[in-house]
Amino acid sequence: MVELGSHQLDAASIQITNAASFINRTIICLYQKAGAELRLQKGYCTKDRLDQLREVDDIVLTALHKSGDYNKIFQHLTIDLPYASAPGRASFVLRPVVSEDVMTARFAQLPQELVKEIVQKIAALDFVDAIYYDLTNKPPATFGWE
């Protein structure tokens, strides 16, 4: 696996978003459940779905605090995607960024072992089909997903 902190991923992300004006996000798949055929699902903002998001977000934030990396990033977002094998399931995007001025930002290059730990814990949840990592800088992307 290519390390998330590698210059190869940073360069690839920049090349992709610069080459195609209609693309403003670059993500990498860190995990996909074996045999899961992912497709867009109807996704509504329900209590169950928000509880799933909170559970995944708690795993990430707890691991960042425990490792001491929480204070090294400017912001972390966990995004719930209705891209899954069935209703009630989901995929998640991890979006940690670093920024000094808020006008620009780079994706956070977290330690590989920390990312592996986070992915293993999230993948163990029974509703998770896939986990992605957002490698997009600002610009062209914003901090959050609209």
Tab-separated table of C-alpha atoms in Angstrom:
chain	number	residue	atom	x	y	z
A	1	MET	CA	0.000	0.000	0.000
A	2	VAL	CA	1.280	3.486	-0.825
A	3	GLU	CA	1.705	5.526	2.347
A	4	LEU	CA	-0.730	8.411	2.813
A	5	GLY	CA	2.204	10.683	3.576
A	6	SER	CA	3.945	9.976	0.293
A	7	HIS	CA	4.728	12.697	-2.182
A	8	GLN	CA	3.337	10.390	-4.885
A	9	LEU	CA	-0.220	10.761	-3.584
A	10	ASP	CA	0.116	14.518	-3.160
A	11	ALA	CA	1.490	14.866	-6.684
A	12	ALA	CA	-1.209	12.597	-8.136
A	13	SER	CA	-3.974	14.553	-6.408
A	14	ILE	CA	-2.650	17.857	-7.740
A	15	GLN	CA	-2.177	16.431	-11.236
A	16	ILE	CA	-5.719	15.013	-11.361
A	17	THR	CA	-7.472	18.182	-10.176
A	18	ASN	CA	-5.315	20.435	-12.383
A	19	ALA	CA	-5.819	18.297	-15.492
A	20	ALA	CA	-9.611	18.067	-15.263
A	21	SER	CA	-11.478	21.240	-14.360
A	22	PHE	CA	-14.658	19.249	-13.663
A	23	ILE	CA	-12.959	17.237	-10.874
A	24	ASN	CA	-12.461	18.913	-7.507
A	25	ARG	CA	-11.926	15.866	-5.253
A	26	THR	CA	-9.356	13.106	-5.186
A	27	ILE	CA	-9.957	10.202	-2.823
A	28	ILE	CA	-8.245	6.893	-2.254
A	29	CYS	CA	-9.969	3.702	-1.149
A	30	LEU	CA	-8.475	2.351	2.082
A	31	TYR	CA	-10.953	-0.499	2.572
A	32	GLN	CA	-13.818	-2.172	0.756
A	33	LYS	CA	-15.768	-5.060	2.208
A	34	ALA	CA	-15.031	-8.242	0.300
A	35	GLY	CA	-17.759	-9.058	-2.183
A	36	ALA	CA	-19.626	-5.784	-1.626
A	37	GLU	CA	-21.113	-4.425	-4.834
A	38	LEU	CA	-21.382	-0.730	-4.087
A	39	ARG	CA	-23.951	1.562	-5.696
A	40	LEU	CA	-25.729	4.755	-4.752
A	41	GLN	CA	-28.476	4.205	-2.193
A	42	LYS	CA	-31.230	6.544	-1.121
A	43	GLY	CA	-29.772	8.283	1.903
A	44	TYR	CA	-31.701	10.445	4.303
A	45	CYS	CA	-30.662	12.259	7.435
A	46	THR	CA	-32.209	9.869	9.946
A	47	LYS	CA	-31.297	9.177	13.561
A	48	ASP	CA	-29.912	5.741	12.627
A	49	ARG	CA	-27.719	7.194	9.896
A	50	LEU	CA	-26.499	10.012	12.146
A	51	ASP	CA	-25.728	7.473	14.897
A	52	GLN	CA	-23.601	5.519	12.419
A	53	LEU	CA	-21.753	8.690	11.444
A	54	ARG	CA	-21.184	9.619	15.100
A	55	GLU	CA	-19.816	6.134	15.834
A	56	VAL	CA	-17.313	6.311	12.968
A	57	ASP	CA	-16.350	9.903	13.816
A	58	ASP	CA	-15.761	8.919	17.448
A	59	ILE	CA	-13.336	6.180	16.365
A	60	VAL	CA	-11.330	8.685	14.316
A	61	LEU	CA	-11.282	11.476	16.894
A	62	THR	CA	-10.451	9.105	19.767
A	63	ALA	CA	-7.518	7.666	17.796
A	64	LEU	CA	-6.276	11.159	16.864
A	65	HIS	CA	-6.391	12.272	20.516
A	66	LYS	CA	-4.750	9.071	21.777
A	67	SER	CA	-1.883	9.323	19.267
A	68	GLY	CA	-1.278	13.023	19.882
A	69	ASP	CA	-2.058	13.856	16.252
A	70	TYR	CA	-5.298	15.701	17.006
A	71	ASN	CA	-3.488	19.004	17.655
A	72	LYS	CA	-1.448	18.626	14.450
A	73	ILE	CA	-4.465	18.952	12.185
A	74	PHE	CA	-6.650	21.984	11.614
A	75	GLN	CA	-9.903	20.112	11.100
A	76	HIS	CA	-11.182	16.585	10.582
A	77	LEU	CA	-14.469	15.718	8.947
A	78	THR	CA	-16.026	12.288	8.635
A	79	ILE	CA	-18.334	12.128	5.639
A	80	ASP	CA	-21.120	9.541	5.299
A	81	LEU	CA	-21.684	8.475	1.695
A	82	PRO	CA	-24.837	6.664	0.593
A	83	TYR	CA	-22.593	4.501	-1.595
A	84	ALA	CA	-23.137	1.002	-0.285
A	85	SER	CA	-24.235	-2.534	-0.985
A	86	ALA	CA	-27.701	-2.101	0.560
A	87	PRO	CA	-29.914	0.394	2.397
A	88	GLY	CA	-28.801	0.876	5.998
A	89	ARG	CA	-25.146	0.467	5.052
A	90	ALA	CA	-22.677	3.216	4.120
A	91	SER	CA	-19.195	4.186	3.062
A	92	PHE	CA	-17.201	6.836	4.861
A	93	VAL	CA	-14.628	9.411	3.819
A	94	LEU	CA	-11.966	10.640	6.236
A	95	ARG	CA	-11.043	14.296	5.622
A	96	PRO	CA	-8.278	15.536	7.952
A	97	VAL	CA	-6.660	18.781	6.791
A	98	VAL	CA	-3.850	21.057	7.918
A	99	SER	CA	-3.973	24.824	7.412
A	100	GLU	CA	-2.157	27.889	8.652
A	101	ASP	CA	-4.392	30.562	7.163
A	102	VAL	CA	-7.774	28.875	6.442
A	103	MET	CA	-7.599	30.229	2.882
A	104	THR	CA	-5.535	27.228	1.821
A	105	ALA	CA	-5.213	23.728	3.220
A	106	ARG	CA	-3.515	20.421	2.518
A	107	PHE	CA	-4.771	16.960	3.329
A	108	ALA	CA	-3.204	15.742	6.570
A	109	GLN	CA	-0.538	13.128	6.091
A	110	LEU	CA	-1.207	11.001	9.155
A	111	PRO	CA	1.152	8.237	10.294
A	112	GLN	CA	0.512	4.986	8.415
A	113	GLU	CA	0.091	2.933	11.606
A	114	LEU	CA	-2.534	5.362	12.907
A	115	VAL	CA	-4.483	5.177	9.642
A	116	LYS	CA	-4.330	1.361	9.703
A	117	GLU	CA	-5.645	1.315	13.283
A	118	ILE	CA	-8.506	3.666	12.414
A	119	VAL	CA	-9.441	1.695	9.287
A	120	GLN	CA	-9.433	-1.641	11.160
A	121	LYS	CA	-11.765	-0.288	13.850
A	122	ILE	CA	-14.174	1.304	11.378
A	123	ALA	CA	-14.155	-1.752	9.075
A	124	ALA	CA	-15.191	-3.919	12.039
A	125	LEU	CA	-18.524	-2.062	12.276
A	126	ASP	CA	-21.322	-4.133	10.734
A	127	PHE	CA	-22.744	-1.290	8.608
A	128	VAL	CA	-19.505	-0.215	6.862
A	129	ASP	CA	-18.908	-1.170	3.231
A	130	ALA	CA	-15.955	1.074	2.352
A	131	ILE	CA	-13.577	3.670	3.766
A	132	TYR	CA	-11.955	6.426	1.712
A	133	TYR	CA	-9.374	9.125	2.454
A	134	ASP	CA	-9.727	12.562	0.874
A	135	LEU	CA	-6.398	13.602	-0.668
A	136	THR	CA	-7.621	16.934	-1.998
A	137	ASN	CA	-5.975	20.220	-1.139
A	138	LYS	CA	-7.730	23.588	-0.865
A	139	PRO	CA	-8.002	24.879	-3.497
A	140	PRO	CA	-9.543	23.327	-5.580
A	141	ALA	CA	-11.693	21.724	-2.868
A	142	THR	CA	-13.205	23.293	0.197
A	143	PHE	CA	-12.717	21.883	3.693
A	144	GLY	CA	-16.081	20.155	3.790
A	145	TRP	CA	-18.187	18.210	1.355
A	146	GLU	CA	-21.245	19.979	0.048
